[in-house]
Backbone as a chain_set.jsonl record, in Angstrom:
{"seq": "XXXXXXXXXXXXXXXXXXXXXXXXXXXXXXXXXXXXXXXXXXXXXXXXXXXXXXXXXXXXXXXXXXXXXXXXXXXXXXXXXXXXXXXXXXXXXXXXXXXXXXXXXXXXXXXXXXXXXXXXXXXXXXXXXXXXXXXXXXXXXXXXXXXXXXXXXXXXXXX", "coords": {"N": [[12.611, 20.54, -0.838], [10.93, 20.186, 2.144], [8.531, 18.765, 2.596], [8.547, 16.913, 0.593], [10.651, 15.24, 1.437], [9.509, 14.251, 3.76], [7.341, 12.976, 2.653], [8.515, 10.886, 1.08], [9.827, 9.507, 3.097], [7.587, 8.562, 4.451], [6.485, 6.853, 2.449], [8.462, 4.973, 2.176], [8.372, 3.742, 4.735], [5.662, 2.689, 4.64], [5.465, 1.182, 2.148], [7.69, -0.366, 2.385], [6.885, -1.891, 4.675], [4.883, -3.331, 3.493], [6.316, -4.85, 1.603], [7.964, -6.368, 3.385], [5.975, -7.919, 4.747], [4.93, -9.261, 2.502], [7.106, -10.592, 1.32], [8.515, -11.921, 3.379], [6.996, -12.487, 5.882], [4.42, -13.702, 5.108], [5.28, -15.959, 3.367], [6.611, -17.434, 5.319], [4.565, -18.006, 7.158], [2.963, -19.514, 5.588], [4.335, -21.9, 5.423], [4.058, -23.0, 7.937], [3.041, -25.607, 10.182], [0.428, -25.737, 11.139], [-2.273, -24.359, 9.668], [-4.286, -22.928, 10.836], [-3.067, -21.99, 13.249], [-1.188, -20.37, 12.092], [-2.761, -18.397, 10.857], [-3.99, -17.323, 13.183], [-1.703, -16.093, 14.282], [-1.027, -14.364, 12.161], [-3.28, -12.726, 12.225], [-3.047, -11.513, 14.718], [-0.581, -10.135, 14.305], [-1.285, -8.477, 12.165], [-3.101, -6.716, 13.354], [-1.47, -5.142, 15.018], [0.306, -4.127, 13.113], [-1.404, -2.85, 11.352], [-1.9, -0.332, 12.484], [0.447, 1.096, 12.114], [0.522, 0.95, 9.377], [-1.789, 2.29, 8.644], [-1.309, 4.906, 9.724], [1.064, 5.634, 8.27], [0.083, 5.586, 5.617], [-1.911, 7.491, 5.7], [-0.347, 9.715, 6.343], [1.291, 9.866, 4.053], [-0.669, 10.491, 2.192], [-1.553, 13.057, 3.097], [0.871, 14.554, 2.903], [1.404, 14.251, 0.213], [-0.9, 15.478, -1.004], [-0.533, 18.031, 0.033], [1.847, 18.834, -1.296], [0.995, 18.853, -4.048], [-0.855, 20.867, -3.837], [0.696, 23.135, -2.891], [2.613, 23.306, -4.92], [0.986, 23.857, -6.924], [0.213, 21.919, -8.792], [-1.934, 20.732, -10.1], [-2.666, 20.541, -12.808], [-1.114, 18.508, -13.813], [-2.527, 16.222, -13.591], [-4.06, 16.141, -15.766], [-2.519, 15.491, -17.788], [-0.999, 12.95, -19.613], [1.696, 12.315, -19.578], [2.5, 12.494, -17.034], [1.802, 10.062, -15.773], [2.433, 8.697, -13.529], [1.639, 10.205, -11.443], [-1.116, 9.805, -11.374], [-1.101, 7.107, -10.86], [0.079, 7.062, -8.277], [-1.994, 8.204, -6.767], [-3.944, 6.358, -7.217], [-2.848, 3.905, -6.125], [-2.619, 4.826, -3.465], [-5.368, 5.195, -2.909], [-6.341, 2.545, -3.102], [-4.934, 1.209, -1.08], [-5.807, 2.789, 1.1], [-8.617, 2.292, 1.141], [-8.546, -0.457, 1.654], [-7.276, -0.491, 4.184], [-8.687, 1.248, 5.863], [-11.368, 0.605, 5.483], [-12.107, -2.032, 4.434], [-10.477, -3.911, 5.899], [-10.994, -3.269, 8.707], [-13.728, -4.003, 8.673], [-13.7, -6.681, 8.038], [-12.299, -7.678, 10.269], [-14.117, -7.159, 12.325], [-16.067, -8.994, 11.693], [-14.743, -11.372, 11.994], [-14.067, -14.012, 14.147], [-12.635, -16.072, 16.709], [-13.6, -18.626, 16.247], [-14.353, -18.54, 13.524], [-11.892, -18.248, 12.324], [-10.725, -20.827, 12.693], [-12.499, -22.389, 11.238], [-12.298, -21.592, 8.516], [-9.714, -21.641, 7.512], [-6.99, -22.518, 5.409], [-4.132, -23.935, 3.698], [-4.269, -22.751, 1.213], [-5.349, -20.346, 1.828], [-3.297, -18.633, 2.742], [-1.881, -18.505, 0.342], [-3.641, -17.115, -1.434], [-3.799, -14.626, 0.032], [-1.098, -13.92, -0.137], [-0.786, -13.643, -2.878], [-2.419, -11.458, -3.449], [-1.163, -9.441, -1.937], [1.372, -9.527, -3.178], [0.69, -8.592, -5.808], [-0.182, -5.971, -5.175], [2.253, -5.013, -4.063], [3.963, -5.121, -6.318], [2.599, -3.313, -8.153], [2.901, -1.019, -6.585], [5.739, -0.748, -6.484], [6.292, -0.316, -9.235], [4.975, 2.101, -9.505], [6.383, 3.679, -7.69], [9.015, 3.591, -8.947], [8.233, 4.892, -11.35], [7.445, 7.413, -10.376], [9.869, 8.371, -9.336], [11.528, 8.43, -11.531], [9.936, 10.053, -13.336], [9.873, 12.426, -11.788], [12.392, 13.292, -12.187], [12.562, 14.054, -14.788], [12.345, 12.072, -16.701], [10.436, 10.869, -19.301], [7.785, 9.23, -21.016], [8.366, 8.544, -24.408], [6.642, 10.252, -26.93], [4.42, 10.858, -25.453], [4.5, 13.304, -24.536], [3.339, 16.588, -23.433]], "CA": [[11.305, 20.721, -0.21], [10.789, 19.316, 3.308], [7.311, 17.987, 2.358], [8.927, 15.775, -0.29], [11.382, 14.38, 2.239], [8.571, 13.528, 4.658], [6.516, 12.107, 1.802], [9.342, 9.775, 0.721], [10.003, 8.639, 4.295], [6.328, 7.818, 4.616], [6.354, 5.825, 1.454], [9.457, 3.927, 2.59], [7.788, 3.015, 5.876], [4.489, 2.11, 4.178], [5.684, 0.092, 1.128], [8.661, -1.237, 3.004], [6.118, -2.793, 5.429], [4.139, -4.231, 2.522], [7.334, -5.675, 1.104], [8.279, -7.337, 4.492], [4.872, -8.84, 4.906], [4.793, -10.028, 1.27], [8.28, -11.529, 1.059], [9.067, -12.605, 4.524], [5.992, -13.012, 6.783], [3.48, -14.634, 4.485], [5.86, -17.257, 3.06], [6.919, -18.163, 6.58], [3.336, -18.521, 7.737], [2.421, -20.597, 4.679], [5.077, -23.077, 5.706], [3.784, -23.514, 9.244], [2.37, -26.922, 10.183], [-0.98, -25.544, 11.26], [-2.797, -23.143, 9.006], [-5.033, -22.162, 11.916], [-2.125, -21.238, 14.121], [-0.591, -19.327, 11.25], [-3.783, -17.379, 10.709], [-4.104, -16.592, 14.431], [-0.505, -15.31, 14.34], [-1.153, -13.341, 11.216], [-4.32, -11.776, 12.631], [-2.44, -10.632, 15.819], [0.406, -9.324, 13.652], [-1.938, -7.471, 11.377], [-3.669, -5.674, 14.25], [-0.451, -4.189, 15.368], [0.926, -3.563, 11.852], [-2.381, -1.975, 10.725], [-1.863, 1.021, 13.03], [1.598, 1.714, 11.439], [0.186, 1.139, 7.937], [-2.78, 3.461, 8.494], [-0.546, 6.191, 9.946], [2.003, 6.05, 7.159], [-0.679, 5.838, 4.449], [-2.533, 8.865, 5.915], [0.773, 10.685, 6.337], [1.707, 9.984, 2.628], [-1.762, 11.189, 1.528], [-1.482, 14.399, 3.49], [2.009, 15.192, 2.319], [1.166, 14.334, -1.323], [-1.854, 16.475, -1.3], [0.093, 19.351, 0.342], [2.772, 19.147, -2.367], [0.26, 19.183, -5.191], [-1.43, 22.153, -3.581], [1.684, 24.17, -2.823], [3.279, 23.499, -6.228], [-0.096, 24.075, -7.88], [0.493, 20.863, -9.816], [-3.17, 20.026, -10.481], [-2.691, 20.267, -14.271], [-0.45, 17.265, -14.093], [-3.514, 15.085, -13.607], [-4.692, 16.16, -17.077], [-1.459, 15.203, -18.797], [-0.589, 11.517, -19.462], [3.15, 12.212, -19.368], [2.593, 12.418, -15.604], [0.972, 8.881, -15.447], [2.809, 8.208, -12.213], [0.78, 10.982, -10.43], [-2.409, 9.048, -11.318], [-0.777, 5.773, -10.18], [0.267, 7.316, -6.889], [-3.258, 8.402, -6.182], [-4.662, 5.046, -7.303], [-2.319, 3.011, -5.121], [-3.054, 5.376, -2.191], [-6.782, 4.94, -2.72], [-6.482, 1.114, -2.94], [-4.511, 0.873, 0.285], [-6.698, 3.452, 2.091], [-9.881, 1.533, 1.26], [-8.257, -1.738, 2.317], [-6.846, -0.228, 5.574], [-9.673, 2.003, 6.647], [-12.697, 0.181, 5.221], [-12.223, -3.504, 4.312], [-9.799, -4.601, 6.984], [-11.802, -3.205, 9.928], [-15.013, -4.698, 8.482], [-13.354, -8.107, 8.139], [-11.917, -7.922, 11.619], [-15.33, -7.256, 13.116], [-16.766, -10.286, 11.356], [-13.91, -12.504, 12.333], [-13.984, -14.477, 15.489], [-11.758, -17.218, 16.86], [-14.234, -19.83, 15.623], [-14.331, -18.413, 12.104], [-10.508, -18.507, 11.907], [-10.486, -22.204, 12.612], [-13.343, -23.029, 10.15], [-12.095, -21.193, 7.097], [-8.282, -21.514, 7.168], [-6.282, -23.639, 4.793], [-2.837, -23.455, 3.163], [-4.631, -21.923, 0.086], [-5.69, -19.074, 2.382], [-2.112, -17.828, 2.564], [-1.474, -18.315, -1.099], [-4.471, -15.992, -1.853], [-3.387, -13.429, 0.692], [0.202, -13.606, -0.651], [-0.938, -13.157, -4.285], [-2.96, -10.112, -3.405], [-0.083, -8.607, -1.441], [2.362, -9.4, -4.266], [0.124, -7.755, -6.815], [-0.065, -4.658, -4.586], [3.686, -4.664, -4.003], [4.439, -4.888, -7.726], [2.027, -2.129, -8.562], [3.521, 0.001, -5.802], [7.088, -0.533, -6.908], [6.227, 0.323, -10.53], [4.549, 3.463, -9.258], [7.556, 4.424, -7.124], [9.947, 3.821, -10.01], [7.759, 5.923, -12.273], [7.488, 8.703, -9.734], [11.267, 8.804, -9.263], [12.002, 8.697, -12.927], [9.191, 11.185, -13.795], [10.191, 13.657, -11.123], [13.738, 13.669, -12.634], [12.536, 14.433, -16.157], [12.121, 10.937, -17.631], [9.0, 10.762, -19.809], [7.574, 8.217, -22.078], [8.336, 9.163, -25.692], [5.395, 10.37, -27.64], [3.359, 11.212, -24.556], [4.75, 14.703, -24.023], [2.127, 17.417, -23.571]], "C": [[11.149, 19.698, 0.898], [9.585, 18.378, 3.15], [7.678, 16.742, 1.557], [9.756, 14.739, 0.599], [10.46, 13.522, 3.191], [7.727, 12.545, 3.87], [7.261, 10.788, 1.454], [9.552, 8.893, 1.947], [8.722, 7.831, 4.569], [6.11, 6.635, 3.703], [7.281, 4.63, 1.733], [8.865, 3.133, 3.686], [6.576, 2.173, 5.493], [4.761, 0.942, 3.223], [6.744, -0.837, 1.611], [7.954, -2.26, 3.929], [5.424, -3.83, 4.585], [5.143, -5.25, 1.933], [7.723, -6.723, 2.153], [7.219, -8.355, 4.671], [4.747, -9.82, 3.771], [5.902, -11.04, 1.134], [8.805, -12.303, 2.156], [7.92, -13.275, 5.392], [5.058, -14.031, 6.229], [4.064, -15.962, 3.976], [6.178, -18.078, 4.269], [5.596, -18.731, 7.152], [2.749, -19.58, 6.897], [3.13, -21.89, 4.876], [4.858, -23.677, 7.106], [2.896, -24.777, 9.214], [0.894, -26.692, 10.316], [-1.416, -24.248, 10.607], [-3.617, -22.285, 9.949], [-4.169, -21.343, 12.803], [-1.535, -20.079, 13.382], [-1.495, -18.176, 11.096], [-3.979, -16.605, 12.004], [-2.899, -15.692, 14.6], [-0.645, -14.096, 13.449], [-2.211, -12.33, 11.631], [-3.801, -10.9, 13.78], [-1.437, -9.655, 15.246], [-0.245, -8.098, 12.916], [-2.611, -6.407, 12.228], [-2.67, -4.686, 14.586], [0.165, -3.422, 14.189], [-0.095, -2.64, 11.171], [-2.254, -0.589, 11.199], [-0.715, 1.727, 12.276], [1.24, 1.97, 9.997], [-0.765, 2.242, 7.781], [-2.089, 4.812, 8.696], [0.281, 6.607, 8.735], [1.251, 6.268, 5.853], [-1.4, 7.168, 4.567], [-1.516, 9.947, 5.833], [1.145, 10.944, 4.837], [0.57, 10.791, 1.846], [-1.717, 12.7, 1.791], [-0.329, 15.163, 2.864], [1.952, 15.292, 0.807], [0.226, 15.401, -1.723], [-1.26, 17.947, -1.057], [1.083, 19.734, -0.766], [2.072, 19.54, -3.677], [-0.332, 20.599, -5.022], [-0.437, 23.26, -3.629], [2.376, 24.471, -4.153], [2.255, 23.813, -7.335], [0.035, 23.157, -9.085], [-0.789, 20.101, -10.262], [-3.272, 19.704, -11.902], [-2.008, 19.01, -14.613], [-1.393, 16.01, -14.244], [-4.332, 15.153, -14.905], [-3.704, 15.774, -18.184], [-0.97, 13.744, -18.553], [0.914, 11.283, -19.275], [3.378, 12.1, -17.814], [1.722, 11.249, -15.051], [1.205, 8.521, -13.971], [2.081, 8.978, -11.112], [-0.568, 10.185, -10.294], [-2.205, 7.737, -10.599], [-0.575, 5.953, -8.735], [-1.114, 7.439, -6.165], [-4.069, 7.093, -6.167], [-4.197, 4.065, -6.271], [-2.683, 3.499, -3.706], [-4.47, 5.058, -1.878], [-7.009, 3.46, -2.413], [-6.154, 0.757, -1.494], [-5.382, 1.533, 1.337], [-8.033, 2.717, 2.211], [-9.644, 0.223, 1.959], [-8.01, -1.502, 3.845], [-7.953, 0.345, 6.461], [-11.07, 1.458, 6.463], [-12.763, -1.394, 5.289], [-11.659, -4.247, 5.45], [-10.595, -4.49, 8.309], [-13.101, -4.006, 9.843], [-14.737, -6.188, 8.603], [-12.983, -8.525, 9.532], [-13.131, -7.977, 12.582], [-16.108, -8.531, 12.883], [-16.015, -11.555, 11.785], [-13.877, -12.728, 13.795], [-13.045, -15.652, 15.5], [-12.324, -18.433, 16.119], [-14.176, -19.702, 14.064], [-12.935, -18.617, 11.537], [-10.329, -20.027, 11.71], [-11.299, -22.865, 11.526], [-12.848, -22.758, 8.789], [-10.624, -21.134, 6.625], [-7.761, -22.73, 6.503], [-4.982, -23.059, 4.245], [-3.117, -22.514, 1.954], [-4.96, -20.492, 0.524], [-4.452, -18.1, 2.249], [-1.611, -17.574, 1.159], [-2.363, -17.183, -1.714], [-4.053, -14.712, -1.266], [-2.028, -12.949, 0.102], [0.096, -13.042, -2.092], [-1.424, -11.705, -4.251], [-1.866, -9.092, -2.939], [1.004, -8.415, -2.474], [1.954, -8.493, -5.331], [0.262, -6.247, -6.362], [1.321, -4.096, -4.516], [4.245, -4.304, -5.355], [3.905, -3.563, -8.229], [2.724, -0.892, -7.816], [4.909, 0.262, -6.234], [7.15, 0.066, -8.303], [5.896, 1.805, -10.342], [5.745, 4.285, -8.68], [8.618, 4.667, -8.154], [9.545, 4.905, -11.006], [7.76, 7.315, -11.664], [8.913, 9.254, -9.63], [11.801, 9.228, -10.573], [11.292, 9.966, -13.515], [9.585, 12.456, -13.133], [11.631, 14.143, -11.454], [13.78, 13.831, -14.169], [12.345, 13.271, -17.159], [10.583, 10.884, -18.013], [8.965, 9.657, -20.86], [7.489, 8.859, -23.45], [7.019, 9.111, -26.325], [4.225, 10.682, -26.733], [3.526, 12.651, -24.006], [3.528, 15.602, -24.304], [2.202, 18.412, -24.772]], "O": [[11.222, 18.494, 0.654], [9.682, 17.23, 3.583], [7.173, 15.651, 1.821], [9.554, 13.53, 0.49], [10.624, 12.315, 3.367], [7.43, 11.442, 4.329], [6.676, 9.708, 1.535], [9.466, 7.669, 1.853], [8.752, 6.636, 4.865], [5.627, 5.578, 4.108], [6.921, 3.467, 1.549], [8.849, 1.905, 3.589], [6.454, 1.043, 5.967], [4.319, -0.177, 3.483], [6.709, -2.02, 1.275], [8.388, -3.412, 3.969], [5.38, -5.018, 4.906], [4.796, -6.423, 1.793], [7.803, -7.901, 1.805], [7.511, -9.549, 4.743], [4.504, -11.01, 3.97], [5.655, -12.215, 0.863], [9.503, -13.29, 1.926], [7.921, -14.491, 5.582], [4.902, -15.113, 6.796], [3.419, -17.0, 4.128], [6.031, -19.3, 4.25], [5.578, -19.881, 7.591], [2.088, -20.481, 7.413], [2.577, -22.932, 4.524], [5.406, -24.733, 7.423], [2.096, -24.955, 8.296], [0.127, -27.395, 9.657], [-0.958, -23.167, 10.978], [-3.625, -21.058, 9.851], [-4.451, -20.18, 13.092], [-1.387, -18.976, 13.908], [-1.042, -17.035, 11.194], [-4.121, -15.382, 11.976], [-3.08, -14.561, 15.051], [-0.427, -12.961, 13.873], [-2.019, -11.139, 11.387], [-4.071, -9.7, 13.82], [-1.417, -8.486, 15.631], [0.168, -6.944, 13.032], [-2.667, -5.254, 11.801], [-2.923, -3.487, 14.475], [0.488, -2.238, 14.284], [0.315, -1.717, 10.466], [-2.475, 0.326, 10.405], [-0.897, 2.863, 11.838], [1.569, 3.013, 9.431], [-0.609, 3.075, 6.888], [-2.281, 5.74, 7.911], [0.215, 7.737, 8.252], [1.709, 7.059, 5.028], [-1.479, 7.904, 3.584], [-1.799, 11.017, 5.294], [1.291, 12.093, 4.422], [0.854, 11.627, 0.987], [-1.824, 13.512, 0.872], [-0.506, 16.271, 2.357], [2.389, 16.275, 0.207], [0.485, 16.157, -2.66], [-1.477, 18.883, -1.827], [1.132, 20.908, -1.135], [2.516, 20.47, -4.349], [-0.307, 21.411, -5.948], [-0.661, 24.25, -4.324], [2.685, 25.612, -4.497], [2.604, 24.005, -8.499], [-0.028, 23.588, -10.237], [-0.711, 18.968, -10.737], [-3.892, 18.7, -12.254], [-2.303, 18.45, -15.669], [-1.097, 14.997, -14.877], [-5.205, 14.314, -15.124], [-4.05, 15.745, -19.365], [-0.589, 13.378, -17.441], [1.344, 10.203, -18.869], [4.433, 11.618, -17.401], [1.022, 11.39, -14.048], [0.287, 8.098, -13.268], [1.923, 8.484, -9.996], [-1.049, 9.954, -9.184], [-3.052, 7.311, -9.814], [-1.003, 5.095, -7.963], [-1.335, 6.85, -5.107], [-4.779, 6.792, -5.207], [-5.015, 3.441, -5.596], [-3.017, 2.688, -2.843], [-4.797, 4.694, -0.748], [-7.809, 3.147, -1.531], [-6.933, 0.12, -0.786], [-5.677, 0.921, 2.364], [-8.524, 2.545, 3.327], [-10.459, -0.185, 2.786], [-8.506, -2.264, 4.674], [-8.117, -0.025, 7.623], [-11.939, 1.828, 7.253], [-13.438, -1.949, 6.156], [-12.308, -5.164, 5.953], [-10.841, -5.506, 8.961], [-13.524, -4.615, 10.825], [-15.518, -6.892, 9.243], [-13.321, -9.633, 9.949], [-13.141, -8.76, 13.532], [-16.733, -9.069, 13.797], [-16.588, -12.637, 11.914], [-13.692, -11.81, 14.593], [-12.687, -16.182, 14.448], [-11.593, -19.166, 15.452], [-13.963, -20.706, 13.384], [-12.784, -19.097, 10.414], [-9.833, -20.458, 10.669], [-10.828, -23.834, 10.93], [-12.96, -23.633, 7.93], [-10.32, -20.661, 5.53], [-8.025, -23.852, 6.937], [-4.752, -21.852, 4.314], [-2.334, -21.603, 1.685], [-4.873, -19.551, -0.265], [-4.546, -16.98, 1.748], [-0.999, -16.549, 0.86], [-1.834, -16.364, -2.465], [-3.946, -13.732, -2.003], [-1.827, -11.756, -0.128], [0.796, -12.098, -2.458], [-0.889, -10.843, -4.949], [-1.714, -8.02, -3.526], [1.514, -7.309, -2.651], [2.755, -7.666, -5.768], [0.763, -5.406, -7.108], [1.579, -2.935, -4.835], [4.926, -3.289, -5.508], [4.692, -2.741, -8.7], [3.055, 0.115, -8.442], [5.277, 1.431, -6.355], [8.014, 0.911, -8.542], [6.506, 2.66, -10.984], [6.048, 5.393, -9.121], [9.109, 5.789, -8.275], [10.363, 5.712, -11.447], [8.044, 8.293, -12.355], [9.138, 10.45, -9.813], [12.451, 10.265, -10.704], [11.944, 10.828, -14.104], [9.643, 13.493, -13.792], [12.033, 15.238, -11.063], [14.845, 13.762, -14.783], [12.199, 13.516, -18.356], [9.673, 10.862, -17.185], [9.961, 9.253, -21.46], [6.592, 9.676, -23.658], [6.329, 8.092, -26.292], [3.099, 10.765, -27.225], [2.781, 13.107, -23.138], [2.796, 15.401, -25.273], [1.26, 19.168, -25.008]]}, "num_chains": 1, "name": "protein.A"}
């Protein structure tokens, strides 16, 4: 099914970006001499990256909904053996709220002055922890979706 191919490509682009930010960018910024300069760089990076993240998240949502609709798989949301379906929707909702609601609101409130006043090394630790939690949950969800779509189920949870 072509929709599944597009869906997986969207997930790779989306969660791959989260992995890169979490494991490469944030640790590098946390080691910079000036936390303020690091936050200015991160803010500039985030503006550009947010467009790609929003597009891929929206794309994944559309292709996911399309597959559930075409396959008439709504009943899977009533069966716990398909826990990964619930997890996919939850992860998608978390990221969508962050990307489309929380991040734009924070950006509007943020000015150059507020960056300088509120930045410390702990700021990047907090950001990294949040990203790491979301990455771990995303990877568990991806692993569950791949395993579940190939017939792996948790024993005792079969419908």
